[in-house]
CSV table of C-alpha atoms and ligand atoms in Angstrom, one decimal:
chain,number,residue,atom,x,y,z
A,966,MET,CA,-43.0,-19.8,-2.1
A,967,SER,CA,-42.7,-23.0,0.0
A,968,LYS,CA,-44.4,-25.6,-2.1
A,969,GLU,CA,-42.4,-28.0,-4.3
A,970,LEU,CA,-42.1,-26.8,-7.9
A,971,ALA,CA,-43.2,-29.6,-10.3
A,972,LEU,CA,-40.6,-31.0,-12.7
A,973,VAL,CA,-41.5,-30.5,-16.4
A,974,ALA,CA,-40.4,-33.4,-18.7
A,975,PRO,CA,-39.0,-32.6,-22.2
A,976,SER,CA,-41.9,-32.0,-24.6
A,977,ALA,CA,-42.7,-30.6,-28.0
A,978,SER,CA,-45.4,-28.4,-26.5
A,979,ASN,CA,-45.0,-24.6,-26.3
A,980,ALA,CA,-45.8,-24.4,-22.6
A,981,PRO,CA,-43.3,-22.1,-21.0
A,982,ARG,CA,-40.4,-23.7,-19.2
A,983,TYR,CA,-38.1,-22.1,-16.7
A,984,ALA,CA,-34.6,-23.2,-15.6
A,985,HIS,CA,-34.4,-23.3,-11.8
A,986,VAL,CA,-31.4,-24.0,-9.7
A,987,VAL,CA,-32.3,-27.1,-7.7
A,988,GLY,CA,-28.9,-28.1,-6.3
A,989,TRP,CA,-25.6,-26.5,-5.6
A,990,GLY,CA,-22.2,-27.5,-4.3
A,991,MET,CA,-18.6,-26.4,-4.0
A,992,TYR,CA,-15.2,-28.0,-3.3
A,993,VAL,CA,-11.9,-26.4,-2.5
A,994,PRO,CA,-8.6,-28.1,-1.9
A,995,GLU,CA,-7.3,-28.3,1.7
A,996,LYS,CA,-4.0,-26.7,1.2
A,997,ILE,CA,-4.0,-23.0,2.2
A,998,VAL,CA,-1.4,-20.6,0.9
A,999,THR,CA,-1.3,-17.3,2.8
A,1000,ASN,CA,0.1,-13.9,1.6
A,1001,ASP,CA,3.0,-14.4,4.0
A,1002,ASP,CA,3.7,-17.8,2.3
A,1003,ILE,CA,3.9,-16.0,-1.1
A,1004,SER,CA,6.1,-13.2,0.3
A,1005,LYS,CA,8.7,-16.0,0.8
A,1006,LEU,CA,8.7,-16.6,-3.0
A,1007,VAL,CA,8.4,-13.2,-4.5
A,1008,GLU,CA,9.1,-9.5,-3.5
A,1009,THR,CA,5.7,-8.7,-2.0
A,1010,SER,CA,3.9,-8.5,1.4
A,1011,ASP,CA,0.7,-9.4,3.1
A,1012,GLU,CA,-0.1,-5.7,3.5
A,1013,TRP,CA,0.4,-4.9,-0.3
A,1014,ILE,CA,-1.7,-7.9,-1.4
A,1015,GLN,CA,-4.5,-7.1,1.0
A,1016,THR,CA,-4.6,-3.4,0.2
A,1017,ARG,CA,-4.4,-3.8,-3.6
A,1018,THR,CA,-6.7,-6.9,-3.9
A,1019,GLY,CA,-8.5,-7.8,-0.7
A,1020,ILE,CA,-7.0,-11.3,-0.8
A,1021,LYS,CA,-5.7,-12.9,2.4
A,1022,GLN,CA,-5.2,-16.5,1.4
A,1023,ARG,CA,-6.1,-19.0,-1.3
A,1024,ARG,CA,-6.6,-22.7,-1.7
A,1025,VAL,CA,-4.0,-24.5,-3.8
A,1026,ALA,CA,-4.2,-27.9,-5.5
A,1027,SER,CA,-1.9,-30.7,-4.4
A,1028,GLU,CA,0.1,-32.7,-6.8
A,1029,HIS,CA,-2.6,-35.4,-7.1
A,1030,GLU,CA,-5.5,-32.9,-7.5
A,1031,SER,CA,-6.7,-31.3,-10.7
A,1032,THR,CA,-9.6,-29.5,-12.3
A,1033,SER,CA,-11.6,-32.7,-12.8
A,1034,THR,CA,-11.2,-33.9,-9.2
A,1035,PHE,CA,-12.6,-30.6,-8.0
A,1036,ALA,CA,-15.4,-30.6,-10.6
A,1037,ILE,CA,-16.4,-34.2,-9.7
A,1038,GLU,CA,-16.6,-33.5,-6.0
A,1039,ALA,CA,-18.6,-30.2,-6.5
A,1040,ALA,CA,-20.9,-31.9,-8.9
A,1041,ARG,CA,-21.6,-34.8,-6.5
A,1042,ARG,CA,-22.4,-32.3,-3.8
A,1043,ALA,CA,-24.8,-30.4,-6.0
A,1044,LEU,CA,-26.5,-33.6,-7.2
A,1045,ALA,CA,-26.9,-34.8,-3.6
A,1046,LYS,CA,-28.4,-31.5,-2.6
A,1047,ALA,CA,-30.9,-31.6,-5.5
A,1048,ASN,CA,-31.5,-35.3,-4.9
A,1049,VAL,CA,-31.1,-35.9,-8.6
A,1050,SER,CA,-29.5,-39.1,-10.0
A,1051,PRO,CA,-26.6,-38.6,-12.4
A,1052,ALA,CA,-28.6,-40.8,-14.9
A,1053,ASP,CA,-31.1,-38.0,-15.1
A,1054,VAL,CA,-28.6,-35.3,-16.2
A,1055,ASP,CA,-28.9,-34.4,-19.9
A,1056,LEU,CA,-26.1,-32.0,-20.2
A,1057,ILE,CA,-22.8,-31.3,-18.4
A,1058,ILE,CA,-21.0,-28.0,-19.1
A,1059,VAL,CA,-17.6,-27.4,-17.4
A,1060,GLY,CA,-16.4,-23.8,-17.5
A,1061,THR,CA,-12.6,-23.8,-17.1
A,1062,SER,CA,-9.4,-22.2,-18.3
A,1063,SER,CA,-7.2,-24.9,-16.7
A,1064,PRO,CA,-8.7,-28.0,-18.3
A,1065,GLU,CA,-7.5,-31.4,-17.5
A,1066,HIS,CA,-6.1,-31.7,-21.0
A,1067,LEU,CA,-6.6,-29.8,-24.3
A,1068,PHE,CA,-8.8,-32.8,-25.1
A,1069,PRO,CA,-10.7,-34.9,-24.1
A,1070,SER,CA,-12.8,-32.3,-22.3
A,1071,THR,CA,-12.8,-32.1,-18.5
A,1072,ALA,CA,-16.6,-32.4,-18.9
A,1073,CYS,CA,-16.3,-35.9,-20.4
A,1074,ILE,CA,-14.1,-37.0,-17.5
A,1075,VAL,CA,-16.7,-35.7,-15.1
A,1076,GLN,CA,-19.5,-37.5,-17.0
A,1077,ASP,CA,-17.6,-40.8,-16.7
A,1078,ALA,CA,-16.9,-40.4,-13.0
A,1079,LEU,CA,-20.5,-39.5,-12.2
A,1080,GLY,CA,-21.9,-42.3,-14.4
A,1081,ALA,CA,-24.0,-39.6,-16.1
A,1082,LYS,CA,-24.8,-42.1,-18.9
A,1083,ASN,CA,-27.5,-40.0,-20.6
A,1084,ALA,CA,-25.6,-36.7,-20.7
A,1085,GLY,CA,-23.9,-34.7,-23.4
A,1086,ALA,CA,-20.7,-33.1,-22.1
A,1087,TYR,CA,-18.4,-30.3,-23.2
A,1088,ASP,CA,-16.0,-27.7,-21.8
A,1089,LEU,CA,-16.6,-24.0,-22.2
A,1090,LEU,CA,-13.8,-21.4,-22.2
A,1091,ALA,CA,-14.8,-17.9,-21.5
A,1092,ALA,CA,-12.2,-17.6,-18.7
A,1093,CYS,CA,-13.7,-16.1,-15.5
A,1094,THR,CA,-17.0,-15.4,-17.3
A,1095,SER,CA,-17.4,-19.1,-18.1
A,1096,PHE,CA,-19.9,-19.9,-15.4
A,1097,ILE,CA,-22.3,-17.1,-16.5
A,1098,TYR,CA,-21.9,-18.3,-20.1
A,1099,GLY,CA,-22.6,-21.9,-19.0
A,1100,LEU,CA,-25.7,-20.9,-17.0
A,1101,SER,CA,-27.0,-19.0,-20.0
A,1102,GLN,CA,-26.5,-21.9,-22.4
A,1103,ALA,CA,-27.9,-24.5,-20.0
A,1104,ALA,CA,-30.9,-22.4,-19.2
A,1105,ASN,CA,-31.7,-21.7,-22.8
A,1106,SER,CA,-31.5,-25.4,-23.6
A,1107,ILE,CA,-33.9,-26.1,-20.8
A,1108,LYS,CA,-36.3,-23.3,-21.8
A,1109,THR,CA,-36.4,-24.4,-25.5
A,1110,GLY,CA,-37.3,-27.9,-24.3
A,1111,ASP,CA,-34.1,-29.6,-25.6
A,1112,ILE,CA,-33.2,-30.9,-22.1
A,1113,THR,CA,-34.7,-31.1,-18.6
A,1114,THR,CA,-31.6,-31.3,-16.3
A,1115,ALA,CA,-28.2,-29.7,-16.7
A,1116,LEU,CA,-25.1,-29.7,-14.5
A,1117,VAL,CA,-23.1,-26.4,-14.9
A,1118,ILE,CA,-19.7,-26.5,-13.2
A,1119,GLY,CA,-17.0,-23.9,-12.9
A,1120,SER,CA,-13.7,-25.6,-12.0
A,1121,GLU,CA,-10.1,-24.4,-11.9
A,1122,ALA,CA,-6.6,-25.6,-10.9
A,1123,LEU,CA,-5.1,-22.4,-12.2
A,1124,THR,CA,-2.3,-22.3,-9.7
A,1125,LYS,CA,-0.7,-25.2,-11.7
A,1126,LEU,CA,-0.4,-22.7,-14.6
A,1127,MET,CA,1.1,-19.9,-12.5
A,1128,ASP,CA,4.7,-18.6,-12.7
A,1129,TRP,CA,5.4,-18.5,-9.0
A,1130,SER,CA,8.2,-16.0,-9.7
A,1131,ASP,CA,5.8,-13.5,-11.2
A,1132,ARG,CA,4.3,-11.3,-8.5
A,1133,GLY,CA,1.9,-9.7,-10.9
A,1134,THR,CA,-0.1,-13.0,-11.2
A,1135,CYS,CA,0.8,-15.6,-8.5
A,1136,ILE,CA,-0.7,-13.5,-5.7
A,1137,LEU,CA,-4.2,-13.5,-7.3
A,1138,PHE,CA,-5.4,-16.9,-8.2
A,1139,GLY,CA,-6.7,-19.9,-6.2
A,1140,ASP,CA,-8.2,-23.3,-7.0
A,1141,GLY,CA,-11.6,-24.9,-6.5
A,1142,ALA,CA,-14.9,-25.7,-8.1
A,1143,GLY,CA,-18.6,-24.9,-7.8
A,1144,ALA,CA,-21.6,-26.6,-9.4
A,1145,PHE,CA,-25.3,-26.0,-10.0
A,1146,VAL,CA,-28.0,-28.4,-11.0
A,1147,LEU,CA,-30.5,-26.6,-13.2
A,1148,GLN,CA,-33.9,-28.2,-13.9
A,1149,ALA,CA,-37.0,-27.4,-15.9
A,1150,ARG,CA,-40.0,-26.2,-14.0
A,1151,SER,CA,-43.3,-24.7,-15.2
A,1152,GLU,CA,-43.3,-21.9,-12.6
A,1153,PRO,CA,-41.7,-18.6,-13.6
A,1154,GLY,CA,-38.3,-17.9,-12.1
A,1155,GLY,CA,-34.8,-19.4,-12.0
A,1156,PHE,CA,-32.2,-18.1,-14.4
A,1157,MET,CA,-33.9,-15.3,-16.1
A,1158,ASN,CA,-31.7,-13.5,-18.6
A,1159,SER,CA,-28.1,-12.8,-19.4
A,1160,PHE,CA,-26.0,-10.4,-21.3
A,1161,LEU,CA,-22.8,-11.8,-22.8
A,1162,ARG,CA,-20.0,-9.9,-24.6
A,1163,SER,CA,-16.4,-10.4,-25.9
A,1164,ASP,CA,-13.6,-8.3,-27.3
A,1165,GLY,CA,-10.9,-10.4,-28.8
A,1166,SER,CA,-8.7,-7.4,-29.5
A,1167,GLY,CA,-7.9,-7.6,-25.7
A,1168,GLY,CA,-6.7,-11.2,-25.9
A,1169,PRO,CA,-3.0,-10.4,-25.2
A,1170,SER,CA,-3.9,-8.7,-21.9
A,1171,LEU,CA,-4.4,-12.1,-20.2
A,1172,ILE,CA,-3.1,-15.1,-22.0
A,1173,LEU,CA,-1.4,-18.5,-21.6
A,1174,PRO,CA,0.7,-18.3,-24.7
A,1175,ALA,CA,2.0,-21.8,-25.4
A,1176,GLY,CA,0.6,-25.3,-25.6
A,1177,GLY,CA,-2.0,-24.6,-28.3
A,1178,SER,CA,-1.6,-24.8,-32.1
A,1179,ALA,CA,-0.2,-21.3,-32.3
A,1180,MET,CA,2.8,-22.1,-30.1
A,1181,PRO,CA,3.1,-25.9,-29.5
A,1182,ALA,CA,5.3,-27.1,-26.7
A,1183,THR,CA,9.0,-27.0,-27.5
A,1184,THR,CA,12.1,-26.8,-25.4
A,1185,LYS,CA,12.1,-23.0,-26.2
A,1186,THR,CA,8.6,-22.4,-25.0
A,1187,VAL,CA,9.4,-24.2,-21.7
A,1188,VAL,CA,12.7,-22.3,-21.2
A,1189,GLU,CA,11.0,-19.0,-22.0
A,1190,ASN,CA,8.2,-19.7,-19.4
A,1191,GLN,CA,5.5,-19.5,-22.1
A,1192,HIS,CA,3.3,-22.2,-20.5
A,1193,TYR,CA,2.4,-19.9,-17.6
A,1194,VAL,CA,-0.4,-17.2,-17.4
A,1195,LYS,CA,0.8,-13.7,-18.5
A,1196,MET,CA,-1.3,-10.7,-17.6
A,1197,ASN,CA,-1.3,-6.9,-17.9
A,1198,GLY,CA,-3.0,-6.3,-14.6
A,1199,ARG,CA,-3.6,-2.6,-15.1
A,1200,GLU,CA,-5.3,-3.1,-18.5
A,1201,VAL,CA,-7.5,-5.9,-17.1
A,1202,PHE,CA,-8.4,-3.7,-14.1
A,1203,ARG,CA,-9.4,-0.8,-16.3
A,1204,PHE,CA,-11.4,-3.1,-18.6
A,1205,ALA,CA,-13.2,-4.7,-15.7
A,1206,THR,CA,-14.3,-1.4,-14.0
A,1207,ARG,CA,-15.5,-0.1,-17.4
A,1208,VAL,CA,-17.8,-3.1,-18.4
A,1209,MET,CA,-19.2,-4.5,-15.2
A,1210,ALA,CA,-21.9,-2.0,-14.3
A,1211,SER,CA,-23.3,-1.6,-17.8
A,1212,ALA,CA,-23.5,-5.4,-18.3
A,1213,CYS,CA,-25.5,-5.7,-15.0
A,1214,GLN,CA,-27.8,-2.9,-16.1
A,1215,GLU,CA,-28.5,-4.7,-19.4
A,1216,ALA,CA,-29.1,-8.1,-17.8
A,1217,VAL,CA,-31.5,-6.5,-15.3
A,1218,ARG,CA,-33.3,-4.6,-18.1
A,1219,ARG,CA,-33.6,-7.8,-20.2
A,1220,SER,CA,-35.1,-9.6,-17.2
A,1221,GLY,CA,-37.8,-6.9,-17.0
A,1222,LEU,CA,-36.6,-5.7,-13.6
A,1223,GLU,CA,-35.2,-2.5,-12.0
A,1224,MET,CA,-31.9,-2.3,-10.1
A,1225,ASP,CA,-33.9,-1.9,-6.9
A,1226,ASP,CA,-35.3,-5.4,-7.4
A,1227,ILE,CA,-31.8,-6.9,-7.0
A,1228,ASP,CA,-31.4,-8.3,-3.5
A,1229,ILE,CA,-27.9,-9.7,-3.8
A,1230,PHE,CA,-25.0,-8.9,-6.1
A,1231,VAL,CA,-22.5,-11.7,-6.8
A,1232,PRO,CA,-19.6,-10.3,-8.7
A,1233,HIS,CA,-16.6,-12.2,-10.0
A,1234,GLN,CA,-14.1,-12.4,-7.1
A,1235,ALA,CA,-11.0,-11.0,-8.7
A,1236,ASN,CA,-10.1,-7.8,-6.7
A,1237,LYS,CA,-12.0,-6.0,-3.9
A,1238,ARG,CA,-11.3,-2.7,-5.5
A,1239,ILE,CA,-13.0,-3.8,-8.7
A,1240,ILE,CA,-16.0,-5.1,-6.8
A,1241,ASP,CA,-16.2,-1.8,-4.8
A,1242,ALA,CA,-16.0,0.2,-8.0
A,1243,ALA,CA,-18.9,-1.8,-9.6
A,1244,SER,CA,-21.0,-1.7,-6.5
A,1245,LYS,CA,-20.6,2.0,-6.2
A,1246,LYS,CA,-21.5,2.6,-9.9
A,1247,LEU,CA,-24.6,0.5,-9.4
A,1248,LYS,CA,-25.4,2.2,-6.0
A,1249,LEU,CA,-25.7,-1.1,-4.2
A,1250,ALA,CA,-25.5,-1.2,-0.4
A,1251,PRO,CA,-22.5,-3.2,1.0
A,1252,GLU,CA,-24.8,-5.8,2.6
A,1253,LYS,CA,-26.1,-6.7,-0.8
A,1254,VAL,CA,-22.6,-7.5,-2.1
A,1255,VAL,CA,-21.1,-11.0,-1.8
A,1256,VAL,CA,-17.4,-10.9,-1.1
A,1257,THR,CA,-15.4,-14.2,-0.6
A,1258,LEU,CA,-12.1,-13.4,-2.2
A,1259,GLU,CA,-10.3,-12.9,1.1
A,1260,ASN,CA,-10.3,-16.6,1.7
A,1261,TYR,CA,-10.1,-18.0,-1.9
A,1262,GLY,CA,-8.5,-15.5,-4.1
A,1263,ASN,CA,-9.6,-15.4,-7.8
A,1264,THR,CA,-10.8,-18.9,-8.6
A,1265,SER,CA,-11.8,-17.8,-12.1
A,1266,ALA,CA,-14.7,-19.8,-13.5
A,1267,ALA,CA,-15.4,-21.2,-10.0
A,1268,SER,CA,-15.6,-17.9,-8.3
A,1269,ILE,CA,-19.3,-17.1,-8.8
A,1270,PRO,CA,-20.7,-20.6,-7.7
A,1271,ILE,CA,-18.2,-20.7,-4.8
A,1272,ALA,CA,-19.3,-17.2,-3.7
A,1273,ILE,CA,-23.0,-18.2,-3.9
A,1274,CYS,CA,-22.4,-21.5,-1.9
A,1275,GLU,CA,-20.6,-19.5,0.8
A,1276,ALA,CA,-23.3,-16.8,0.9
A,1277,ILE,CA,-26.0,-19.4,1.3
A,1278,ASN,CA,-24.0,-21.1,4.1
A,1279,LYS,CA,-23.6,-17.7,5.9
A,1280,GLY,CA,-27.3,-16.9,5.4
A,1281,GLN,CA,-26.6,-13.9,3.2
A,1282,ILE,CA,-28.6,-15.5,0.3
A,1283,LYS,CA,-32.1,-16.6,1.2
A,1284,GLN,CA,-35.0,-18.2,-0.7
A,1285,ASN,CA,-37.0,-15.9,-3.0
A,1286,GLN,CA,-34.2,-13.4,-3.4
A,1287,THR,CA,-33.1,-12.0,-6.8
A,1288,LEU,CA,-29.4,-12.4,-7.6
A,1289,MET,CA,-27.4,-10.4,-10.1
A,1290,LEU,CA,-24.2,-12.1,-11.3
A,1291,VAL,CA,-21.4,-10.4,-13.2
A,1292,ALA,CA,-18.0,-11.5,-14.4
A,1293,PHE,CA,-15.1,-10.6,-16.7
A,1294,GLY,CA,-12.0,-12.4,-17.9
A,1295,ALA,CA,-9.6,-13.4,-20.5
A,1296,GLY,CA,-10.8,-13.2,-24.1
A,1297,LEU,CA,-11.6,-10.6,-23.2
A,1298,THR,CA,-15.1,-11.7,-22.1
A,1299,TRP,CA,-17.7,-10.3,-19.8
A,1300,GLY,CA,-21.3,-11.0,-18.9
A,1301,ALA,CA,-24.0,-10.7,-16.4
A,1302,GLY,CA,-27.1,-12.7,-15.5
A,1303,VAL,CA,-30.1,-12.5,-13.2
A,1304,LEU,CA,-31.1,-15.5,-11.2
A,1305,LYS,CA,-34.2,-15.9,-9.0
A,1306,TRP,CA,-33.2,-18.1,-6.0
A,1307,ASP,CA,-36.7,-19.4,-5.6
A,1308,VAL,CA,-36.6,-23.2,-5.2
A,1309,PRO,CA,-37.2,-24.3,-1.5
A,1310,PRO,CA,-34.1,-25.5,0.2
A,1311,PRO,CA,-34.0,-29.3,-0.4
A,1312,ALA,CA,-34.3,-31.7,2.5
A,1313,PRO,CA,-30.9,-33.1,3.5
A,1314,PRO,CA,-30.3,-36.6,2.0
A,1315,THR,CA,-31.1,-39.6,4.2
A,1316,ARG,CA,-28.3,-42.0,5.1
A,1317,ARG,CA,-29.9,-44.6,2.8
A,1318,GLN,CA,-29.9,-42.1,-0.1
A,1319,GLU,CA,-26.3,-41.2,0.6
A,1320,ALA,CA,-25.3,-44.9,0.7
A,1321,GLN,CA,-27.2,-45.5,-2.6
A,1322,ARG,CA,-25.5,-42.5,-4.2
A,1323,ASN,CA,-22.0,-43.7,-3.1
A,1324,LEU,CA,-22.8,-47.2,-4.4
A,1325,TYR,CA,-23.9,-45.7,-7.7
A,1326,TYR,CA,-20.5,-43.8,-8.1
A,1327,ARG,CA,-18.5,-47.0,-7.2
A,1328,TRP,CA,-20.5,-49.0,-9.8
A,1329,ALA,CA,-20.1,-46.2,-12.4
A,1330,ARG,CA,-16.3,-46.5,-11.8
A,1331,VAL,CA,-16.4,-50.3,-12.2
A,1332,LYS,CA,-18.4,-50.0,-15.4
A,1333,SER,CA,-16.0,-47.5,-16.8
A,1334,VAL,CA,-13.0,-49.8,-16.1
A,1335,LEU,CA,-14.9,-52.7,-17.7
A,1336,ARG,CA,-15.7,-50.7,-20.8
A,1337,ARG,CA,-11.9,-49.8,-21.1
A,1338,VAL,CA,-11.0,-53.5,-20.7
A,1339,VAL,CA,-13.6,-54.6,-23.3
A,1340,ARG,CA,-12.3,-51.9,-25.7
A,1341,SER,CA,-8.7,-53.1,-25.3
A,1342,LEU,CA,-9.7,-56.8,-25.7
A,1343,GLU,CA,-11.7,-56.0,-28.8
A,1344,ALA,CA,-8.6,-54.3,-30.3
A,1345,ARG,CA,-6.4,-57.3,-29.4
A,1346,ILE,CA,-8.9,-59.9,-30.8
A,1347,PHE,CA,-10.1,-58.1,-33.9
A,1348,GLY,CA,-7.1,-55.8,-34.5
A,1349,ASN,CA,-8.0,-52.9,-36.7
A,1350,SER,CA,-10.7,-54.8,-38.7
A,1351,LYS,CA,-14.2,-53.3,-38.4
B,2818,ACO,N1,3.7,-7.0,-4.5
B,2818,ACO,C1,4.3,-5.8,-4.4
B,2818,ACO,N2,4.4,-4.9,-5.4
B,2818,ACO,C2,3.8,-5.2,-6.5
B,2818,ACO,C3,3.1,-6.4,-6.8
B,2818,ACO,C4,3.1,-7.3,-5.7
B,2818,ACO,N3,2.5,-8.5,-5.8
B,2818,ACO,N4,2.7,-6.4,-8.0
B,2818,ACO,C5,3.0,-5.2,-8.6
B,2818,ACO,N5,3.7,-4.5,-7.7
B,2818,ACO,C6,4.2,-3.1,-7.9
B,2818,ACO,C7,4.4,-2.8,-9.3
B,2818,ACO,O1,5.7,-3.2,-9.8
B,2818,ACO,C8,4.3,-1.3,-9.3
B,2818,ACO,O2,5.5,-0.7,-8.8
B,2818,ACO,P1,6.0,0.6,-9.5
B,2818,ACO,O3,5.0,1.7,-9.2
B,2818,ACO,O4,7.3,0.8,-8.8
B,2818,ACO,O5,6.2,0.4,-11.0
B,2818,ACO,C9,3.3,-1.0,-8.2
B,2818,ACO,O6,3.2,-2.2,-7.4
B,2818,ACO,C10,1.9,-0.8,-8.8
B,2818,ACO,O7,1.6,-1.8,-9.8
B,2818,ACO,P2,0.2,-1.9,-10.5
B,2818,ACO,O8,0.3,-3.0,-11.5
B,2818,ACO,O9,-0.2,-0.6,-11.0
B,2818,ACO,O10,-0.7,-2.4,-9.3
B,2818,ACO,P3,-2.2,-2.4,-9.2
B,2818,ACO,O11,-2.7,-1.5,-8.2
B,2818,ACO,O12,-2.8,-2.3,-10.6
B,2818,ACO,O13,-2.5,-3.9,-8.7
B,2818,ACO,C11,-3.2,-6.0,-9.7
B,2818,ACO,C12,-2.1,-5.0,-9.5
B,2818,ACO,C13,-3.6,-6.5,-8.3
B,2818,ACO,C14,-2.8,-7.1,-10.5
B,2818,ACO,C15,-4.4,-5.2,-10.3
B,2818,ACO,O14,-4.0,-4.6,-11.5
B,2818,ACO,C16,-5.5,-6.2,-10.7
B,2818,ACO,O15,-6.2,-6.8,-9.8
B,2818,ACO,N6,-5.9,-6.2,-12.0
B,2818,ACO,C17,-7.0,-7.1,-12.4
B,2818,ACO,C18,-6.4,-8.5,-12.6
B,2818,ACO,C19,-7.5,-9.5,-12.7
B,2818,ACO,O16,-8.6,-9.3,-12.2
B,2818,ACO,N7,-7.2,-10.5,-13.4
B,2818,ACO,C20,-8.1,-11.7,-13.5
B,2818,ACO,C21,-9.1,-11.5,-14.6
B,2818,ACO,S1,-10.1,-12.9,-14.6
B,2818,ACO,C22,-9.5,-14.2,-15.6
B,2818,ACO,O17,-9.8,-14.3,-16.7
B,2818,ACO,C23,-8.6,-15.2,-15.0
């Protein structure tokens, strides 16, 4: 397929609508932390980490970076790729386990920074499965005719929630974000079907205990290191290898396909041994499997979109291929989805388009500041009267 697929506007008609990925983008922080760097902090080695996980290095947020700064940059890149204006976005979903705050949502911060004035926005927490959950929700909203354009983002600054003296967790995670623009089209394809599951009885296996309503922050929670990620790695490993293959098989079946129809397998990038076990169970040749964890570690909700962006850049993912995505994470949650990568690669933006886009973001920032000023003036002038 090389012709442009026509955009379908929201409508009350029953004409079938499909949710295609029309733009994608990723962003990772500049700071690289190697296994050797970590071995200066805890009793570990590059050899141990590489053998047990496949990870060589990860990107780590600086003091001034956070989940929203990554999400905003990835979203801007995805919108530019799609040549879609932020004003045309109807829905923003940010999948994250390291939100900017408990509230307001990171998605609302992204909405404001983008000037996405016509969008609803919310965070979604299904840990590392968040991106697949988000794709599923956005695609369903498009297919039912509720919306036309959605921005689905996976973004994490999980290294800020790591206990850098716990070798069971700090070796695994990295920071970054990936974003997709999904849009309604009348031609079949795009995000086809998903299979989402959870098992809350496994919650304690991977948890950030304090900071919520169950264990609000106190001096004791800080002293006892309860504001950091705790994990039973072996339990999570066993769970992941148990659920991944069957979730994939179910998502493929629901999409009306056979496993042989899958061209590219994009698993959550947590551990190379987990990826190998799932690929083996599914009898997938190594060239079909996307692996990027050696450079980025486990970026949780961002891992699948980052892996897809990397695979596109390397030429591993090409137009008209069928992708199978699978992830697992805290909750416990897991899920798989099938995605036809069928929209022609968009033309790169012209310099004029780039300049207009930058101007739009600057203006959105000015308007946001003005709105805050007006709000504070109103409060001063009118006090609390309505
Ligand atoms: N360096 C050196 N030795 C280590 C390290 C380390 N970083 N970590 C553990 N060890 C030691 C252990 O103490 C143990 O020693 P012992 O035999 O003397 O007791 C030995 O190595 C083996 O420990 P295991 O925990 O059995 O190691 P395993 O092979 O299971 O690897 C790992 C640990 C990498 C954490 C693995 O279990 C794993 O990847 N689990 C899945 C974790 C995961 O994917 N989490 C993310 C989920 S997604 C989300 O929601 C964020």
